[in-house]
GROMACS .gro file of N, CA, C and O in nm:
model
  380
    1UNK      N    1   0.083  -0.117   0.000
    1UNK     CA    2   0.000   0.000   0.000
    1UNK      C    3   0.088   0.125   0.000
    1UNK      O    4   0.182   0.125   0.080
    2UNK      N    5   0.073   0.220  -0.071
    2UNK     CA    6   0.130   0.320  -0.079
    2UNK      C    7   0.123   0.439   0.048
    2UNK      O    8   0.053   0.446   0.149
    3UNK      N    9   0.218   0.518  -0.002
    3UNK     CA   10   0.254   0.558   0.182
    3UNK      C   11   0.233   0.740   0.122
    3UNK      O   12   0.313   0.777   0.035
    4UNK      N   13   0.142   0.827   0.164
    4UNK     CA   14   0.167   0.963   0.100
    4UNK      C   15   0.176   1.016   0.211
    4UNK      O   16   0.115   0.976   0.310
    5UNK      N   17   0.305   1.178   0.207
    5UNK     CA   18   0.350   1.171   0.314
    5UNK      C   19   0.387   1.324   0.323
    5UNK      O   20   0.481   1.373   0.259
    6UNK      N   21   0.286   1.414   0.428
    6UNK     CA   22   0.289   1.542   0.384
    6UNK      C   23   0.410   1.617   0.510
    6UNK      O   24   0.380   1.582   0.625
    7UNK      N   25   0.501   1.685   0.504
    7UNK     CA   26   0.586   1.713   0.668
    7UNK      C   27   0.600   1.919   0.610
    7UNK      O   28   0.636   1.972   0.505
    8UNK      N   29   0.555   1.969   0.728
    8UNK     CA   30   0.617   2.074   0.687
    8UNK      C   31   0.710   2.135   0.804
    8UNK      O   32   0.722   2.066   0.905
    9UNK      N   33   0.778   2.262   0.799
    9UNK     CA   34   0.887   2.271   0.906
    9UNK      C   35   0.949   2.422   0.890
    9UNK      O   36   0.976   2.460   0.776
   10UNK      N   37   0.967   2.489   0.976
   10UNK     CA   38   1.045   2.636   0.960
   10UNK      C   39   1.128   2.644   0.971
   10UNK      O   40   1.155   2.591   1.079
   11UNK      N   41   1.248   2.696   0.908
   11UNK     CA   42   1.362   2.739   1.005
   11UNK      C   43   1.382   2.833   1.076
   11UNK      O   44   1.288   2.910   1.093
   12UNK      N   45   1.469   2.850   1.123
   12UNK     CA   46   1.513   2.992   1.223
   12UNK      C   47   1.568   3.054   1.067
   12UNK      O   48   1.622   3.000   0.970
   13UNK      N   49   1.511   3.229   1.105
   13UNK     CA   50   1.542   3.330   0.980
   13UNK      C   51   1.689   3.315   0.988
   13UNK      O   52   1.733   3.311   0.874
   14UNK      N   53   1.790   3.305   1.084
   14UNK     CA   54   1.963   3.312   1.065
   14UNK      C   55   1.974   3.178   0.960
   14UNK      O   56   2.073   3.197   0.891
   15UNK      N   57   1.906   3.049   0.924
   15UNK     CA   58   1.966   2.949   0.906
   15UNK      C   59   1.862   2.911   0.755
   15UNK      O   60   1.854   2.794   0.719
   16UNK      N   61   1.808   2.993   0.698
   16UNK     CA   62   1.702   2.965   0.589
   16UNK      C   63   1.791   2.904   0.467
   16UNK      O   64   1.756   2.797   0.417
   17UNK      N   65   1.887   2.963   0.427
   17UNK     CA   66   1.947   2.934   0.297
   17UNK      C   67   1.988   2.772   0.345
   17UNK      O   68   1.963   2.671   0.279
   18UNK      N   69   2.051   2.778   0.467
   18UNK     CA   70   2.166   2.644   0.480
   18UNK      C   71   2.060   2.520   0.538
   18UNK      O   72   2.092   2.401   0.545
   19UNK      N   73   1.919   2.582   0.579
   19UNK     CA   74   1.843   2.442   0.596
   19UNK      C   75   1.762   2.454   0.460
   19UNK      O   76   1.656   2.391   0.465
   20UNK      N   77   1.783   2.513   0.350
   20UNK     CA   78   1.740   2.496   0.244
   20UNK      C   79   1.801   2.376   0.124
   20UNK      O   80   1.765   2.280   0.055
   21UNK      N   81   1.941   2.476   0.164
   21UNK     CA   82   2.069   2.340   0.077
   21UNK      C   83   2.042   2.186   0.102
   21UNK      O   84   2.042   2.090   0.026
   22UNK      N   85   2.013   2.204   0.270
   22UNK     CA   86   2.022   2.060   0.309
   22UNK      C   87   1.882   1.977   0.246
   22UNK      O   88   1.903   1.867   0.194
   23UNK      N   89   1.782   2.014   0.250
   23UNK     CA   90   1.661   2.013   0.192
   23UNK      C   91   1.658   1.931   0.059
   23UNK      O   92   1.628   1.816   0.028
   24UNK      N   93   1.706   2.054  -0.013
   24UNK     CA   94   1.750   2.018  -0.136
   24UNK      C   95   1.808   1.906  -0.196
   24UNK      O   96   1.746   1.836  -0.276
   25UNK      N   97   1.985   1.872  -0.145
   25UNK     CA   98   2.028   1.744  -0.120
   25UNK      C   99   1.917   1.673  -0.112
   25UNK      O  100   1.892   1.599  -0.207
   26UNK      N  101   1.836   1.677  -0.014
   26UNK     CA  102   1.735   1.579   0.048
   26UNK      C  103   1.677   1.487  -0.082
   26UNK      O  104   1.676   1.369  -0.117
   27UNK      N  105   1.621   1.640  -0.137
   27UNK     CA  106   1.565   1.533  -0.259
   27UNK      C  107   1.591   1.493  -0.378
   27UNK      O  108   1.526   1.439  -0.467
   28UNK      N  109   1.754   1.548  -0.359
   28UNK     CA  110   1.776   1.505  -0.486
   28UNK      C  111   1.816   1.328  -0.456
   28UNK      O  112   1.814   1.246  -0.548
   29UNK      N  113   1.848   1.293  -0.325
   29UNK     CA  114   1.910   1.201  -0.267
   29UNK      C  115   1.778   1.093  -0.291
   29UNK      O  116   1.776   0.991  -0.360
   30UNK      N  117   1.706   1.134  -0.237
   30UNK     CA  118   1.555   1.040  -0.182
   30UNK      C  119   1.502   1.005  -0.330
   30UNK      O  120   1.469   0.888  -0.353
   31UNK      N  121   1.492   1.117  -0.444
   31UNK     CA  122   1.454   1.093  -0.571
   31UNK      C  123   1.560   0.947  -0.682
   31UNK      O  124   1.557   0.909  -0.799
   32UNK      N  125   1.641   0.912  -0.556
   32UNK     CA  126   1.717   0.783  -0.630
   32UNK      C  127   1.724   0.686  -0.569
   32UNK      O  128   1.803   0.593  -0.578
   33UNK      N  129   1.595   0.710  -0.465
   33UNK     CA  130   1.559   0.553  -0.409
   33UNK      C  131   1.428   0.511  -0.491
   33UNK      O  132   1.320   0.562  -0.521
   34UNK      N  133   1.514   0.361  -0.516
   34UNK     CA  134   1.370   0.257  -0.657
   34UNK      C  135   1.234   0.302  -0.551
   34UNK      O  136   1.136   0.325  -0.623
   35UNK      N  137   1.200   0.320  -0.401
   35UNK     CA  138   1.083   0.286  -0.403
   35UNK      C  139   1.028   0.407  -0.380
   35UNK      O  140   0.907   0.415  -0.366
   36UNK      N  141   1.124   0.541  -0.372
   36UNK     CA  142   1.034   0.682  -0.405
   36UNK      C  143   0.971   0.691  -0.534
   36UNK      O  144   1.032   0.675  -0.639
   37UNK      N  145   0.844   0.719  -0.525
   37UNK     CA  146   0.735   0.787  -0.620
   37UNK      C  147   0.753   0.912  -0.674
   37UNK      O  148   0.793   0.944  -0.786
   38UNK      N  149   0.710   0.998  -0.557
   38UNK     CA  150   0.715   1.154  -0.554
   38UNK      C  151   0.814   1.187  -0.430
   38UNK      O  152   0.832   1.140  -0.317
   39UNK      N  153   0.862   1.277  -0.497
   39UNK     CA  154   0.918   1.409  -0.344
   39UNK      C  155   0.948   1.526  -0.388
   39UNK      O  156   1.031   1.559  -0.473
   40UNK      N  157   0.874   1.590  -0.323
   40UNK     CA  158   0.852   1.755  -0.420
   40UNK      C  159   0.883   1.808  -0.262
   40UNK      O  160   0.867   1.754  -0.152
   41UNK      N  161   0.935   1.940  -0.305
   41UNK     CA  162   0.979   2.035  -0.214
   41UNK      C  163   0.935   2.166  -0.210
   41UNK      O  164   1.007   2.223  -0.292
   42UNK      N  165   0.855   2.254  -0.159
   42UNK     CA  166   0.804   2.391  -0.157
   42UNK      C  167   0.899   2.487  -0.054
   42UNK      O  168   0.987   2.457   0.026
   43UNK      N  169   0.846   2.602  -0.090
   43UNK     CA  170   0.890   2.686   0.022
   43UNK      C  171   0.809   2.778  -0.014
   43UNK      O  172   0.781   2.786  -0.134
   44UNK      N  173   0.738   2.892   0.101
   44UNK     CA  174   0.665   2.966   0.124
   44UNK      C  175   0.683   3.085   0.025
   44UNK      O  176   0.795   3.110  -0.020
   45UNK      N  177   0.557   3.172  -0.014
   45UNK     CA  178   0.570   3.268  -0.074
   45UNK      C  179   0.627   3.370   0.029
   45UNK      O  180   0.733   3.430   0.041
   46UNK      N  181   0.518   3.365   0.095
   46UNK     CA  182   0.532   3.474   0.226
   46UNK      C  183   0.644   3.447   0.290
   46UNK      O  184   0.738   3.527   0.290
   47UNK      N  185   0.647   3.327   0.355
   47UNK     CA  186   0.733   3.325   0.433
   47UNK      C  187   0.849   3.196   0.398
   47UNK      O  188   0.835   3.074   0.393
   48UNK      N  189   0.931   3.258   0.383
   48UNK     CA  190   1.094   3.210   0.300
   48UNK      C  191   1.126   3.108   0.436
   48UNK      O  192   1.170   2.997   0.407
   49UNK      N  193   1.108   3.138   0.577
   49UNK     CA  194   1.153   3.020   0.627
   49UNK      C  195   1.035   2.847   0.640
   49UNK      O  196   1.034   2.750   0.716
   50UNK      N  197   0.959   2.887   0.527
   50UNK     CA  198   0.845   2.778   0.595
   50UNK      C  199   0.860   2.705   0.456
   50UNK      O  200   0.847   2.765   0.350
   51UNK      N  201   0.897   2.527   0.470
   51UNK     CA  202   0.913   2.450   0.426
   51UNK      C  203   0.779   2.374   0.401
   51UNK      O  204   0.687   2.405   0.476
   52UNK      N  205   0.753   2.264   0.292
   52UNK     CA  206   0.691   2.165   0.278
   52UNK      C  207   0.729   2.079   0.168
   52UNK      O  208   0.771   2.091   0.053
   53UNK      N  209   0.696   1.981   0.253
   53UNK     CA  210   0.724   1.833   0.128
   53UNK      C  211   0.613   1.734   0.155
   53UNK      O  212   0.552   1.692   0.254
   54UNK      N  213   0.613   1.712   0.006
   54UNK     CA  214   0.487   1.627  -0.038
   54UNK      C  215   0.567   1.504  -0.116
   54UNK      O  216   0.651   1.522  -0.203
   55UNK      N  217   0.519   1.363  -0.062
   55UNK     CA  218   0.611   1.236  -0.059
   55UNK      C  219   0.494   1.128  -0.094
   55UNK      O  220   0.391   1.102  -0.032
   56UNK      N  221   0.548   1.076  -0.214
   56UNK     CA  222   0.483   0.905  -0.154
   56UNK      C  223   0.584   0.823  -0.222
   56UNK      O  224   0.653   0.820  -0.324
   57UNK      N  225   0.552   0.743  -0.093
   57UNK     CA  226   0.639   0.583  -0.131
   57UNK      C  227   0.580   0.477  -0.181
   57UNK      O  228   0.459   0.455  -0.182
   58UNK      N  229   0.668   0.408  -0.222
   58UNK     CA  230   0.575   0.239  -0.219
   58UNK      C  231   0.536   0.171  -0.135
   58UNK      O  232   0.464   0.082  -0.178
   59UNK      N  233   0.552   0.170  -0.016
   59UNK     CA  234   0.511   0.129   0.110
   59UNK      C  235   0.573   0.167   0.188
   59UNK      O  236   0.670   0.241   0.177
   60UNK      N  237   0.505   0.099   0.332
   60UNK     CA  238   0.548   0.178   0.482
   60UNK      C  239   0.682   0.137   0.521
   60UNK      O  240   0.740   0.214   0.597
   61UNK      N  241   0.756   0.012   0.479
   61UNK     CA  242   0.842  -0.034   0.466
   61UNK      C  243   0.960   0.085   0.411
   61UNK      O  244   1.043   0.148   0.477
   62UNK      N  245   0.930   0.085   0.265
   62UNK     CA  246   1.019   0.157   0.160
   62UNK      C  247   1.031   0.308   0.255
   62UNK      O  248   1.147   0.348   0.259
   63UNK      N  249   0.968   0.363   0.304
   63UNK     CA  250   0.942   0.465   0.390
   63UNK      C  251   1.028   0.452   0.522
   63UNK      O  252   1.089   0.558   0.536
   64UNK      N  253   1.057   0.361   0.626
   64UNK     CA  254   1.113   0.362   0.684
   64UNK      C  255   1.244   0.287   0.633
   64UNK      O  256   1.339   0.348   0.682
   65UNK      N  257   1.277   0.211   0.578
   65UNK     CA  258   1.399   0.245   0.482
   65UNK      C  259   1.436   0.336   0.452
   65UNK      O  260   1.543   0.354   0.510
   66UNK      N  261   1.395   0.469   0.348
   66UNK     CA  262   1.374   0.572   0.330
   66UNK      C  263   1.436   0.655   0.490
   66UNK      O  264   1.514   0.743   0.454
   67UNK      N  265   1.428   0.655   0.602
   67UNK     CA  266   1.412   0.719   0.741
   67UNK      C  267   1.568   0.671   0.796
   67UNK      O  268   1.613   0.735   0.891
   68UNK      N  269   1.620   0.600   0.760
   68UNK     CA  270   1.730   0.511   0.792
   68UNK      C  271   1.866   0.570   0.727
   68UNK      O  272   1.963   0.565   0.802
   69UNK      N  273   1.892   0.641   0.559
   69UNK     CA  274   1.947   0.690   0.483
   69UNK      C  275   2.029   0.774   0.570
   69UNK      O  276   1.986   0.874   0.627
   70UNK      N  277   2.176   0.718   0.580
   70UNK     CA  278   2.215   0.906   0.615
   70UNK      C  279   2.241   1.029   0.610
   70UNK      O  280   2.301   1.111   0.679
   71UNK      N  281   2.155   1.029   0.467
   71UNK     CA  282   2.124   1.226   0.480
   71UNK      C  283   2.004   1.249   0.555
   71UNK      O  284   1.966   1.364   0.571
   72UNK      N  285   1.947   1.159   0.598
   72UNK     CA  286   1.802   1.157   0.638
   72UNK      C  287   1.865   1.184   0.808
   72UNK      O  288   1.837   1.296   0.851
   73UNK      N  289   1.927   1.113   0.884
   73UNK     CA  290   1.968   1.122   0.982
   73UNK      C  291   2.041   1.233   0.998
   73UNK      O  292   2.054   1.286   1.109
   74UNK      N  293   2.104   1.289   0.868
   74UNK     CA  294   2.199   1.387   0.888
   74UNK      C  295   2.108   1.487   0.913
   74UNK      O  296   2.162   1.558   0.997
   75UNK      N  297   1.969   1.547   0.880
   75UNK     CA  298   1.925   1.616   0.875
   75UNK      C  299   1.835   1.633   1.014
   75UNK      O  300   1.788   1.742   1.049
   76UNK      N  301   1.822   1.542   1.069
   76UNK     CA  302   1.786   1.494   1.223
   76UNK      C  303   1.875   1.652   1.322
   76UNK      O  304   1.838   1.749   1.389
   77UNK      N  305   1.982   1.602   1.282
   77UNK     CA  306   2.060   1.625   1.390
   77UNK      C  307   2.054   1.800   1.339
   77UNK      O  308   2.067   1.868   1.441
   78UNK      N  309   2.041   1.873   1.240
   78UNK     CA  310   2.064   1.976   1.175
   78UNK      C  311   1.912   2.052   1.247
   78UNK      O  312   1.910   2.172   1.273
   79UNK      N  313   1.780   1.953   1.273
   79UNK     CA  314   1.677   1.985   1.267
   79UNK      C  315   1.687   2.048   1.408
   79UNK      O  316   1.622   2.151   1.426
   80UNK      N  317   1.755   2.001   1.503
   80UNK     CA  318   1.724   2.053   1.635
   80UNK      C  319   1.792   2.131   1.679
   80UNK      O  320   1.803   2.134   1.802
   81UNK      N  321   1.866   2.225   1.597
   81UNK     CA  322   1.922   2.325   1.605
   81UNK      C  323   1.863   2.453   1.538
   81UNK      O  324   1.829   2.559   1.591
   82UNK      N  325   1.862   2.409   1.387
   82UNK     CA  326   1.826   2.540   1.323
   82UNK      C  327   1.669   2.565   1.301
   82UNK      O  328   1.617   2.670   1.263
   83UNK      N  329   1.609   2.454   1.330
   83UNK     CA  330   1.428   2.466   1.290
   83UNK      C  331   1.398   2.529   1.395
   83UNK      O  332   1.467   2.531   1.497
   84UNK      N  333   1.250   2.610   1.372
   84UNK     CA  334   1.194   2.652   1.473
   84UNK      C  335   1.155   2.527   1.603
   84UNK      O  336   1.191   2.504   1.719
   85UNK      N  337   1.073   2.477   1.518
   85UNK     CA  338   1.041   2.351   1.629
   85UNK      C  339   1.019   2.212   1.549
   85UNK      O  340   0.972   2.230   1.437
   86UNK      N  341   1.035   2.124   1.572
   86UNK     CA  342   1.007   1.987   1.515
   86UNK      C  343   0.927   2.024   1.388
   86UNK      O  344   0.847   2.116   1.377
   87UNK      N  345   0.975   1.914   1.272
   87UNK     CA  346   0.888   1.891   1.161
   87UNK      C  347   0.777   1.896   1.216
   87UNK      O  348   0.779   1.944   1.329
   88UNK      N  349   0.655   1.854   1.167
   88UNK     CA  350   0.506   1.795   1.175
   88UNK      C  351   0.528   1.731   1.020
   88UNK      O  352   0.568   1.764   0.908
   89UNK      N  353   0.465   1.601   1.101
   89UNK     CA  354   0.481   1.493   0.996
   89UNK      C  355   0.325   1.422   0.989
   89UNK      O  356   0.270   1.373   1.088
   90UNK      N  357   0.256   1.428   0.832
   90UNK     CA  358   0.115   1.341   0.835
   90UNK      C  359   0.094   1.221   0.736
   90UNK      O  360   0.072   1.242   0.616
   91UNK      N  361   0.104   1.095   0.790
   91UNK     CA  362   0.102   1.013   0.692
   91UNK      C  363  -0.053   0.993   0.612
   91UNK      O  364  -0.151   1.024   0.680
   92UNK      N  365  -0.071   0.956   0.511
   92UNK     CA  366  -0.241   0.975   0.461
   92UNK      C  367  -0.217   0.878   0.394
   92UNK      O  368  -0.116   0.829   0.343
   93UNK      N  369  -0.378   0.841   0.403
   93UNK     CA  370  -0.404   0.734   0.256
   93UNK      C  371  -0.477   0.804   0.107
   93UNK      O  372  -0.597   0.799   0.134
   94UNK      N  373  -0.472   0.829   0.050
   94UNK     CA  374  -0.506   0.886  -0.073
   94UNK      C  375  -0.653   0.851  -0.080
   94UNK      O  376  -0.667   0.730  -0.059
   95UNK      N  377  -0.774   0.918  -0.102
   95UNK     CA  378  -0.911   0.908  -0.108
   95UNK      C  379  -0.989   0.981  -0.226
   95UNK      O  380  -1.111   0.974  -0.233
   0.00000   0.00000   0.00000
């Protein structure tokens, strides 16, 4: 069953460009795993520090595989410094 997977996240205004880069990487990284679908990346009109990504996998599996990667971890550790506060992460089923 397919996994769609919406997270959005701010940074702190000092750290927008460099949690952007990392971002970025993100998907260019994630876009060369066989069981990513989609991974699209936004950023706010208004507001330049407010992130979103829109994801689906091939399953919940491929997804936490996917969670395991270490740019994925690398970005863990990046998150609790420069983000405002934790991602928010919503997994959905497509309807």
């Amino acid at each position: 069953m397919k996994i769609y997977l919406t997270a959005t996240l701010n940074s702190k205004p000092e750290f927008t460009e460099e949690v952007k880069a990392v971002l970025e990487n993100m998907v260019a990284e994630s876009r060369k795993e066989e069981t990513c679908i989609r991974y699209d990346l936004h950023q706010g009109i208004d507001d330049k520090t407010r992130f979103v990504f829109w994801e689906i996998w091939e399953s919940k599996e491929a997804l936490e595989k996917h969670n395991q990667q270490p740019y994925i971890r690398a970005f863990r550790e990046l998150a609790s410094v420069k983000l405002q506060a934790a991602p928010e992460v919503f997994l959905l089923d497509r309807i």
